[in-house]
C-alpha atoms as one frame of an Amber mdcrd trajectory, in Angstrom:
protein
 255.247 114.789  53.028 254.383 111.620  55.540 253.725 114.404  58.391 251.226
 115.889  56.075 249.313 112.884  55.400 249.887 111.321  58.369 249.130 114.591
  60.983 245.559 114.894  59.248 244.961 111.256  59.929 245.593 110.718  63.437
 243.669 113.525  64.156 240.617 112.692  62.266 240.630 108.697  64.234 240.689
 111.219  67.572 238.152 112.894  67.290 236.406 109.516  65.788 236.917 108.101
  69.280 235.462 110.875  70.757 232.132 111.032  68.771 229.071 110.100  71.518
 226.419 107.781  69.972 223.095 108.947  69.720 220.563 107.557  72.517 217.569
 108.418  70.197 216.067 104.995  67.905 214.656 105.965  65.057 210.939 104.991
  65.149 209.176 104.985  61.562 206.928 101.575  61.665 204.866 100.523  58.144
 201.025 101.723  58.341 198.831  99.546  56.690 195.560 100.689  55.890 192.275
  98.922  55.674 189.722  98.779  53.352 187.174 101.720  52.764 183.486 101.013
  54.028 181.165 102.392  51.611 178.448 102.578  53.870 179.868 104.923  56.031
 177.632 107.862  55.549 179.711 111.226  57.216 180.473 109.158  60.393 182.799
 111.760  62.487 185.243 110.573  65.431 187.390 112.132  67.391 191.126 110.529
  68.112 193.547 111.205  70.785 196.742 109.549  72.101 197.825 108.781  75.046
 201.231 107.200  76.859 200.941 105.077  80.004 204.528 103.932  79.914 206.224
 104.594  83.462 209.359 104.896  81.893 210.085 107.108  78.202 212.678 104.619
  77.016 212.206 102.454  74.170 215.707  99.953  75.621 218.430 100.111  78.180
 221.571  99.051  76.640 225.396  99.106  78.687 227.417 100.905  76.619 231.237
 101.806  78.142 229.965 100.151  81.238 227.053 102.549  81.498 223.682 101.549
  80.928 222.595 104.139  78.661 218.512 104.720  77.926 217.573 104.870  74.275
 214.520 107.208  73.629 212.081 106.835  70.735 212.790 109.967  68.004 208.856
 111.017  67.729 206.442 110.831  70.413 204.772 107.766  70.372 201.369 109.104
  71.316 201.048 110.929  68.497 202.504 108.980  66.156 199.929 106.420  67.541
 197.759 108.587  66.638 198.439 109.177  63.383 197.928 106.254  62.725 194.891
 105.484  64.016 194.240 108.767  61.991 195.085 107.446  59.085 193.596 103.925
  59.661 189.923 105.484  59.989 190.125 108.222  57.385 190.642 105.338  54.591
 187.621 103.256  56.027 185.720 106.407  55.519 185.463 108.323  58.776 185.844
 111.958  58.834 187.652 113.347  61.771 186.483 115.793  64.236 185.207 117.112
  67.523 181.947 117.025  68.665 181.796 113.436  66.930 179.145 110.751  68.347
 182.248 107.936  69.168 185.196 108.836  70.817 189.031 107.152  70.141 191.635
 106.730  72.177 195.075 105.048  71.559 197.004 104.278  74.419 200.781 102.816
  74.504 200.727 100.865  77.378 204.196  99.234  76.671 207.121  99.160  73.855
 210.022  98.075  74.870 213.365  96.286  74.133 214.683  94.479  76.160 218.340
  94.015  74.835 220.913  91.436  76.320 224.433  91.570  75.045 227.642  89.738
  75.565 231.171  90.031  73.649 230.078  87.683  71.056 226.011  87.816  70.711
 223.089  90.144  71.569 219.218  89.584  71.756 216.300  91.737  71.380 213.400
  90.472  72.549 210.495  93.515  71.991 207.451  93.540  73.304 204.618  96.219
  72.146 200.985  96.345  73.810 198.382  98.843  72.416 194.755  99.721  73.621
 192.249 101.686  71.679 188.982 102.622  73.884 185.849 104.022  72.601 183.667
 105.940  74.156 180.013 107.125  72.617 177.935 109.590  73.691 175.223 107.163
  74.517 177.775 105.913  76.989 178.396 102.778  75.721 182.308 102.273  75.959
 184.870  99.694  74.416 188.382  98.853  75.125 190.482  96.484  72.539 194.323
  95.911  73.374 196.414  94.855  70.468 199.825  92.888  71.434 202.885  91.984
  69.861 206.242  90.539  70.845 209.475  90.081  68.555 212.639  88.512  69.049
 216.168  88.485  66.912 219.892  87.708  67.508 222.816  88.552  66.386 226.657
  88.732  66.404 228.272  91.124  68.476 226.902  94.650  70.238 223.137  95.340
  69.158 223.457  98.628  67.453 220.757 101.415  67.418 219.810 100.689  63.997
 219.352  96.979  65.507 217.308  97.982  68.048 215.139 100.075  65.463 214.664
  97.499  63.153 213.538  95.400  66.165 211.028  98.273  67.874 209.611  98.982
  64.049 209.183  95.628  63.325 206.731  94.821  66.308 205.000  98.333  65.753
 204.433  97.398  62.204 202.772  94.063  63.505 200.632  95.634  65.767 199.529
  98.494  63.108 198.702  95.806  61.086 196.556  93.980  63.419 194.788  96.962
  64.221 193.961  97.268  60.482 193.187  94.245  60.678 190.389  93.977  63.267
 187.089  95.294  62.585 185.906  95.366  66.211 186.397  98.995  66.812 184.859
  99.658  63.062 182.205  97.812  64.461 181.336  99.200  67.573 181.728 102.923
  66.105 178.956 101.958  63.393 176.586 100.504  66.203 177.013 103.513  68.564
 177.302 106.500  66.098 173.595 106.975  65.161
């Protein structure tokens, strides 16, 4: 009777130990969304996104005494986008090609940097975003929107640590790019 229960059991912690962790960070920020412009009369704009980052990874952690690279689960670029998206369509815009303005977000950096010892960990994230604008009258604009984060804690940073850390500067700078008008301004000036 032990042997049955017992067999079962040892197996199961086994193959427990020899589960791999996932290197992917689950990346799902808060949008906020700005208020609608009632003046906007059929304004059209085009979006696209765009990732400068020389290196994919979101943070570098040592894990087993191997520095493993963590990778964001969407594409950035578009998510970016979507946002943006999502940002413009509730102050009005419509979006399109063929528009009079022009968007572009760019990630230029997200990262976390995570330091670790047998008792503690840090994340210190960092997130800079640029959205130019170009109009067909060729006046152009370029606003950067930056963030940075830091937490501790006890022990190994896990994934969901790291997430929590990457989302939480992402939803800051979403926020600020609600926010800001500048772009909202520009497009206004330079789509007539």
């Amino acid at each position: 009777m032990i042997k049955k229960i017992c067999l079962p059991l040892v197996a199961l912690f086994l193959l427990a130990g020899c589960a791999t962790r996932s290197n992917t960070i689950d990346v799902a920020p808060q949008i906020a969304l700005p208020q609608q412009d009632p003046s906007l009369m059929g304004i059209t704009i085009s979006i696209n996104g765009a990732d400068n980052r020389s290196d994919r990874a979101l943070a570098k952690v040592t894990r087993d005494n191997q520095l493993t690279s963590l990778t964001p689960s969407r594409d950035l670029r578009f998510l970016l986008q979507e946002v943006l998206e999502k940002q413009m369509t509730a102050r009005g815009y419509m979006i399109g090609p063929n528009s009079p303005v022009d968007l572009q977000v760019i990630v230029n950096r997200l990262f976390a940097d995570v330091s670790q010892g047998n008792l503690r960990y840090n994340i210190a994230t960092k997130a800079d975003i640029s959205i130019n604008a170009t109009a067909k009258n060729g006046n152009r604009m370029n606003k950067q929107y930056r963030s940075t984060y830091t937490v501790e804690g006890a022990f190994q940073a896990s994934n969901s640590d790291i997430a929590k850390a990457v989302n939480t500067v992402l939803t800051d700078t979403i926020a600020d790019m609600a926010q800001d008008t500048s772009v909202h301004d520009f497009i206004k000036q330079n789509a007539r």
